[in-house]
XYZ file of C-alpha atoms in Angstrom:
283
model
C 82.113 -154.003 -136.949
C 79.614 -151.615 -136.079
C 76.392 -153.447 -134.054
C 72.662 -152.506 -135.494
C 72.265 -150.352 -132.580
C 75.217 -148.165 -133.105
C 73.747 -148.274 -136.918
C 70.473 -146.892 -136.202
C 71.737 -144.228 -134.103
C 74.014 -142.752 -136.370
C 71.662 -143.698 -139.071
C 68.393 -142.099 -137.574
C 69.938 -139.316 -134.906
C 73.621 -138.410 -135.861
C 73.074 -137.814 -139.254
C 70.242 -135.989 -139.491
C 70.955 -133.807 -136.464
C 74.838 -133.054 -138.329
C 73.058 -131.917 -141.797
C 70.342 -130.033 -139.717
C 73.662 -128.016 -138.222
C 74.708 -127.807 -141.949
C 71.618 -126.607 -143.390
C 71.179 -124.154 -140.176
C 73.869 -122.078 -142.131
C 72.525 -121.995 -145.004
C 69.195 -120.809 -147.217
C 68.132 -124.170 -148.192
C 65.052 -124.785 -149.028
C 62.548 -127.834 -149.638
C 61.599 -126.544 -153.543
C 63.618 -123.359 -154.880
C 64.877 -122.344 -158.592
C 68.065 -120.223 -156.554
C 70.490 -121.880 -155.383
C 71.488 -122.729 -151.760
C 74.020 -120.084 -150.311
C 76.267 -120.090 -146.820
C 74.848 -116.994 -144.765
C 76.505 -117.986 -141.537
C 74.808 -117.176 -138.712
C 71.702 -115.453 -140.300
C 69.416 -117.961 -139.822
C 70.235 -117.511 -135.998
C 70.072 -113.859 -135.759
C 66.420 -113.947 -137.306
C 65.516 -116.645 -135.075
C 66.759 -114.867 -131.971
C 64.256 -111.667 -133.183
C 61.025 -113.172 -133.593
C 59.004 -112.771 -131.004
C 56.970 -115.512 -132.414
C 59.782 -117.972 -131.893
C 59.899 -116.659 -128.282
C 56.260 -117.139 -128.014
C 56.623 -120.609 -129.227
C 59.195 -121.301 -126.676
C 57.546 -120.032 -123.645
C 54.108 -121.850 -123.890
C 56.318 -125.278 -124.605
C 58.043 -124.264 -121.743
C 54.862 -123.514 -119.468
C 53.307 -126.820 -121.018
C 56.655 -128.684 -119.758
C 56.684 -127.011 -116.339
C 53.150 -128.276 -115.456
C 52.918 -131.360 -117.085
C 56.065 -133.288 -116.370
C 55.227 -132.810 -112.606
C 51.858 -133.338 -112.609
C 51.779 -136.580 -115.052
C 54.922 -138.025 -112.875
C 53.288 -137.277 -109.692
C 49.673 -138.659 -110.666
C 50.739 -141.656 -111.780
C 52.773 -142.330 -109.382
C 49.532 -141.958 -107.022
C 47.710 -144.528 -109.613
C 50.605 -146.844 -109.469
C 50.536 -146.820 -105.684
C 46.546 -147.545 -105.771
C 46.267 -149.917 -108.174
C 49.586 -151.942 -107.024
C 47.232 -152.766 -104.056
C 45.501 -156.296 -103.069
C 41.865 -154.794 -104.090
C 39.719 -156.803 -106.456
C 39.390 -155.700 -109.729
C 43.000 -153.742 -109.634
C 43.764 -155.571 -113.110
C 40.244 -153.811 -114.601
C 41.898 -150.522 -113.317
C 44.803 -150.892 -114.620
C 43.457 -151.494 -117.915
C 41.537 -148.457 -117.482
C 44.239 -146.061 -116.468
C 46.301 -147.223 -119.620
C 43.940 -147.605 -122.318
C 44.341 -143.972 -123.389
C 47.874 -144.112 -123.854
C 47.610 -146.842 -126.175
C 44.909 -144.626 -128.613
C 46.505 -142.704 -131.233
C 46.760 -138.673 -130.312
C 45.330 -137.681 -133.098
C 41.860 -140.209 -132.356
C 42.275 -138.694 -128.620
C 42.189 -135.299 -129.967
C 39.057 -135.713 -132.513
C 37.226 -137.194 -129.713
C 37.839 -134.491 -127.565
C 37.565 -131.831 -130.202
C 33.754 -133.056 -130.373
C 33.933 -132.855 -126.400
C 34.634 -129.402 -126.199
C 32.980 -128.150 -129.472
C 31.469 -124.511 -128.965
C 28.966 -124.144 -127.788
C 26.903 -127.181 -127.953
C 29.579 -129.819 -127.075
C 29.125 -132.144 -124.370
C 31.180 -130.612 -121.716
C 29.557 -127.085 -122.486
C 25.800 -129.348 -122.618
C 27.302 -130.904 -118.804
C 27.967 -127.184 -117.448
C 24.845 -126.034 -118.851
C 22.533 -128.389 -116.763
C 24.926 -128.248 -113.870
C 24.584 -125.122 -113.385
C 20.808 -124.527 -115.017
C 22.313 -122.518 -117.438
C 23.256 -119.591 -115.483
C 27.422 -120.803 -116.422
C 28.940 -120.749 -119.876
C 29.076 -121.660 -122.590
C 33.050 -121.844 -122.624
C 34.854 -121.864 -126.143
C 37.884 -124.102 -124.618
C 39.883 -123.909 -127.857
C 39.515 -120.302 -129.105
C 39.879 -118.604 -125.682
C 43.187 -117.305 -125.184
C 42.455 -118.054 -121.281
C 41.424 -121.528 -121.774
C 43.273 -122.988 -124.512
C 46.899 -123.614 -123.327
C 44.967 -125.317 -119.878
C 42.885 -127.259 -121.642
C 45.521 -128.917 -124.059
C 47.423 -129.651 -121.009
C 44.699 -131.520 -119.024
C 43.963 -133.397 -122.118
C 47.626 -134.427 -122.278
C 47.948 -135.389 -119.057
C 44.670 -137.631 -119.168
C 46.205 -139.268 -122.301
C 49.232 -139.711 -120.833
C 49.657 -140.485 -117.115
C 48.583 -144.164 -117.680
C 52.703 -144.574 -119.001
C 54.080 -142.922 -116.085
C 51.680 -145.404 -113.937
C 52.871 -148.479 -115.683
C 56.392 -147.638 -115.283
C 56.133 -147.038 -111.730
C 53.850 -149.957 -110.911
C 56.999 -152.055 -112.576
C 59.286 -150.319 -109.860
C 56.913 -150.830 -107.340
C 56.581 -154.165 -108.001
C 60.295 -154.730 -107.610
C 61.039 -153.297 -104.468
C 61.248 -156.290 -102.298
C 58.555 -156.734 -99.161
C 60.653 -157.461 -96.385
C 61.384 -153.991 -96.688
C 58.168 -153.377 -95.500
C 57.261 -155.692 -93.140
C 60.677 -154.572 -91.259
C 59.413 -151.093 -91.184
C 56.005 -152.342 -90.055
C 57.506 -154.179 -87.137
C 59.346 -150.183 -86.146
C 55.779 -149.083 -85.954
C 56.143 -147.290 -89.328
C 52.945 -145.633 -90.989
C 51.642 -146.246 -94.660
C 52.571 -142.804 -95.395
C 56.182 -143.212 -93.323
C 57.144 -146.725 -95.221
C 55.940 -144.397 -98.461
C 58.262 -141.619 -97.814
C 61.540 -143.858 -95.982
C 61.203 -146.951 -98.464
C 58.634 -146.714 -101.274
C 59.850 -143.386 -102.377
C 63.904 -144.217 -102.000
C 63.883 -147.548 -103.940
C 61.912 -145.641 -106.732
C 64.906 -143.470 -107.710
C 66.284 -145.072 -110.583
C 62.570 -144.927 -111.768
C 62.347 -141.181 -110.880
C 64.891 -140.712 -113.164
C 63.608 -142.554 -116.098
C 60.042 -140.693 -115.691
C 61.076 -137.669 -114.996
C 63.500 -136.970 -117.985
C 61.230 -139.557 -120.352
C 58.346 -137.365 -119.889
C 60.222 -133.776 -120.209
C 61.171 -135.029 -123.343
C 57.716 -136.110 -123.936
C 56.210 -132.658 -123.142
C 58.737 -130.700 -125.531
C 57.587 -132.751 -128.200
C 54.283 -131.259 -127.695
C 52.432 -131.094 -131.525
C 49.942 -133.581 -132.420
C 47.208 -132.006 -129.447
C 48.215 -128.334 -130.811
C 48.261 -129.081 -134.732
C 44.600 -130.833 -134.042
C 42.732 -129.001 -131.533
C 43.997 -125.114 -132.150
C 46.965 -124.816 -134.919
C 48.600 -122.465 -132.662
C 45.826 -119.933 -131.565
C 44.206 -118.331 -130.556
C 47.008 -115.856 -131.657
C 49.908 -117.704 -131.211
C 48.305 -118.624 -127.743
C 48.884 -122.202 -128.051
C 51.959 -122.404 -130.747
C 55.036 -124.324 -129.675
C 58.361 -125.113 -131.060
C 57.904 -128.152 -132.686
C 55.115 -126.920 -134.522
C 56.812 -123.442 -135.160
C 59.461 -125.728 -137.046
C 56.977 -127.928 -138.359
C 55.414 -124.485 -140.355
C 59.320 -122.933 -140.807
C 60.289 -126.290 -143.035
C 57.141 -127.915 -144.677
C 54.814 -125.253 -145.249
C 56.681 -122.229 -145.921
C 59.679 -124.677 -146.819
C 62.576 -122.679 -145.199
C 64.876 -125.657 -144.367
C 67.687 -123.740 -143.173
C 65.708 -121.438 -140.973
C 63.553 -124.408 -139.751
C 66.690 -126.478 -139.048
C 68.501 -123.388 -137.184
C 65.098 -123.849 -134.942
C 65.571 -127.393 -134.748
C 69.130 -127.478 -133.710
C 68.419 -124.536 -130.681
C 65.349 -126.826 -129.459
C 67.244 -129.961 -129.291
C 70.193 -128.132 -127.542
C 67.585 -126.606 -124.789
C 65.820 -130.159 -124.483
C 69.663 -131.710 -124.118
C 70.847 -128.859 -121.550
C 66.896 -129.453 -119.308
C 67.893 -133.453 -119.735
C 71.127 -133.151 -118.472
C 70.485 -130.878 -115.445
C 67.750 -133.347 -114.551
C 69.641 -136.077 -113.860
C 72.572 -133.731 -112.431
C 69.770 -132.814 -109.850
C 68.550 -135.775 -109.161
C 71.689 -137.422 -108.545
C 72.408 -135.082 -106.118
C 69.378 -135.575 -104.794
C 69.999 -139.135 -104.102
C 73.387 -138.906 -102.755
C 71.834 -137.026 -100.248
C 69.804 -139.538 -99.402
């Protein structure tokens, strides 16, 4: 007998990614008088040419590359400040997660008001700042300024789960581990890098591939703030699937993009913890 688990998985993941493959050979679509016909590897071939596809790709890519280091890193600083005897450190910690806990798309209004152009409040801040001899910046139609601003927003909405997570880990790691070390004459910065930073591993793992998977999601923040520009500036594969199979209702096409972008996110998963377990037999 199969357990609920094993029922939801095949239910919610299996399935759906096995007809995706199906459809991906196909010209199904969501509402069409003709009839659905096998065309093999089509769908692939047109996928492979657009350059829009590409585009899509690289900026979830670049979004990945900064963020998942960043947001791991950063809260892993906040974790390590706030796991600290200070008073108050509860208040903190409140404050450091509350954003995560806000629906993106209530995150993303907010700022959208925030960085409205030009009479926003963070163009109004630069303005007196700088007594109006700086800006104002259009944040979200500026090819230059788009991309980086969706990704500081993300990672101010989001590094309060990567802080929880590794205030749980550094909760468990045990404190005679310390005080030995402090009795060798060891550092704060030495016990961080020869015992805090060891017994976090298993959590190094979790965050690291958690929040990859996390970043290549990327949509809500793009779909709100920019759908995609300025010219395809800010576009990424999610929502290049998202316009492939509900708007222009191309469900084959849209599930031959699905079915690449889960493979890339399943190859970048896999090679993550590959590295990192290298990295800890080494150590």
């Amino acid at each position: 007998m199969l357990s609920p688990a094993l029922l939801l998985l095949i239910g919610f993941l299996i399935i759906p990614f096995a007809m995706a493959i199906i459809f991906s050979f196909t010209t199904k679509r969501l509402v069409s008088p003709l009839p659905t016909r096998f065309v093999g590897f089509d769908n692939y071939v047109r996928l492979f040419a657009d350059q829009t596809f590409w585009q899509a790709l690289r900026n979830t890519a670049v979004f990945a590359g900064i963020v998942v280091p960043v947001q791991s890193g950063l809260g892993l600083l906040l974790a390590t400040l706030v796991n600290r005897r200070i008073p108050g450190r509860n208040i903190f910690r409140g404050i450091y997660f509350m954003p995560v806990v806000i629906p993106m798309v209530v995150v993303c209004v907010v700022w959208y008001f925030v960085l409205n152009y030009p009479e926003g409040l963070l163009n109004t801040f630069v303005k007196i700042l700088t007594f109006g001899k700086a800006g104002p910046y259009d944040w979200l139609r500026d090819p230059s300024l788009a991309l980086p601003t969706i990704i500081l927003i993300s990672i101010w909405q989001g590094v309060g789960f990567q802080m929880v997570v590794y205030l749980a880990g550094l909760q468990s790691i045990p404190e005679e581990l310390y005080e030995a070390s402090r009795i060798d004459g060891a550092s704060a910065w030495q016990q961080f890098i020869h015992v805090t930073f060891p017994c976090l591993r298993n959590t190094h793992v979790f965050v690291l591939v958690t929040t990859t998977i996390l970043a290549f999601k990327l949509f809500t923040q793009v779909e709100v703030l920019t759908q995609g520009g300025p010219r395809g500036g800010t576009n990424t594969v999610v929502r290049y699937i998202y316009v492939a199979g509900y708007r222009e209702l191309r469900i084959g096409y849209a599930s031959a993009a699905a079915v690449i972008f889960v493979l890339i996110v399943l190859v970048v998963s896999i090679l993550q913890r590959i590295l990192l377990k290298e990295e800890r037999e080494v150590l």
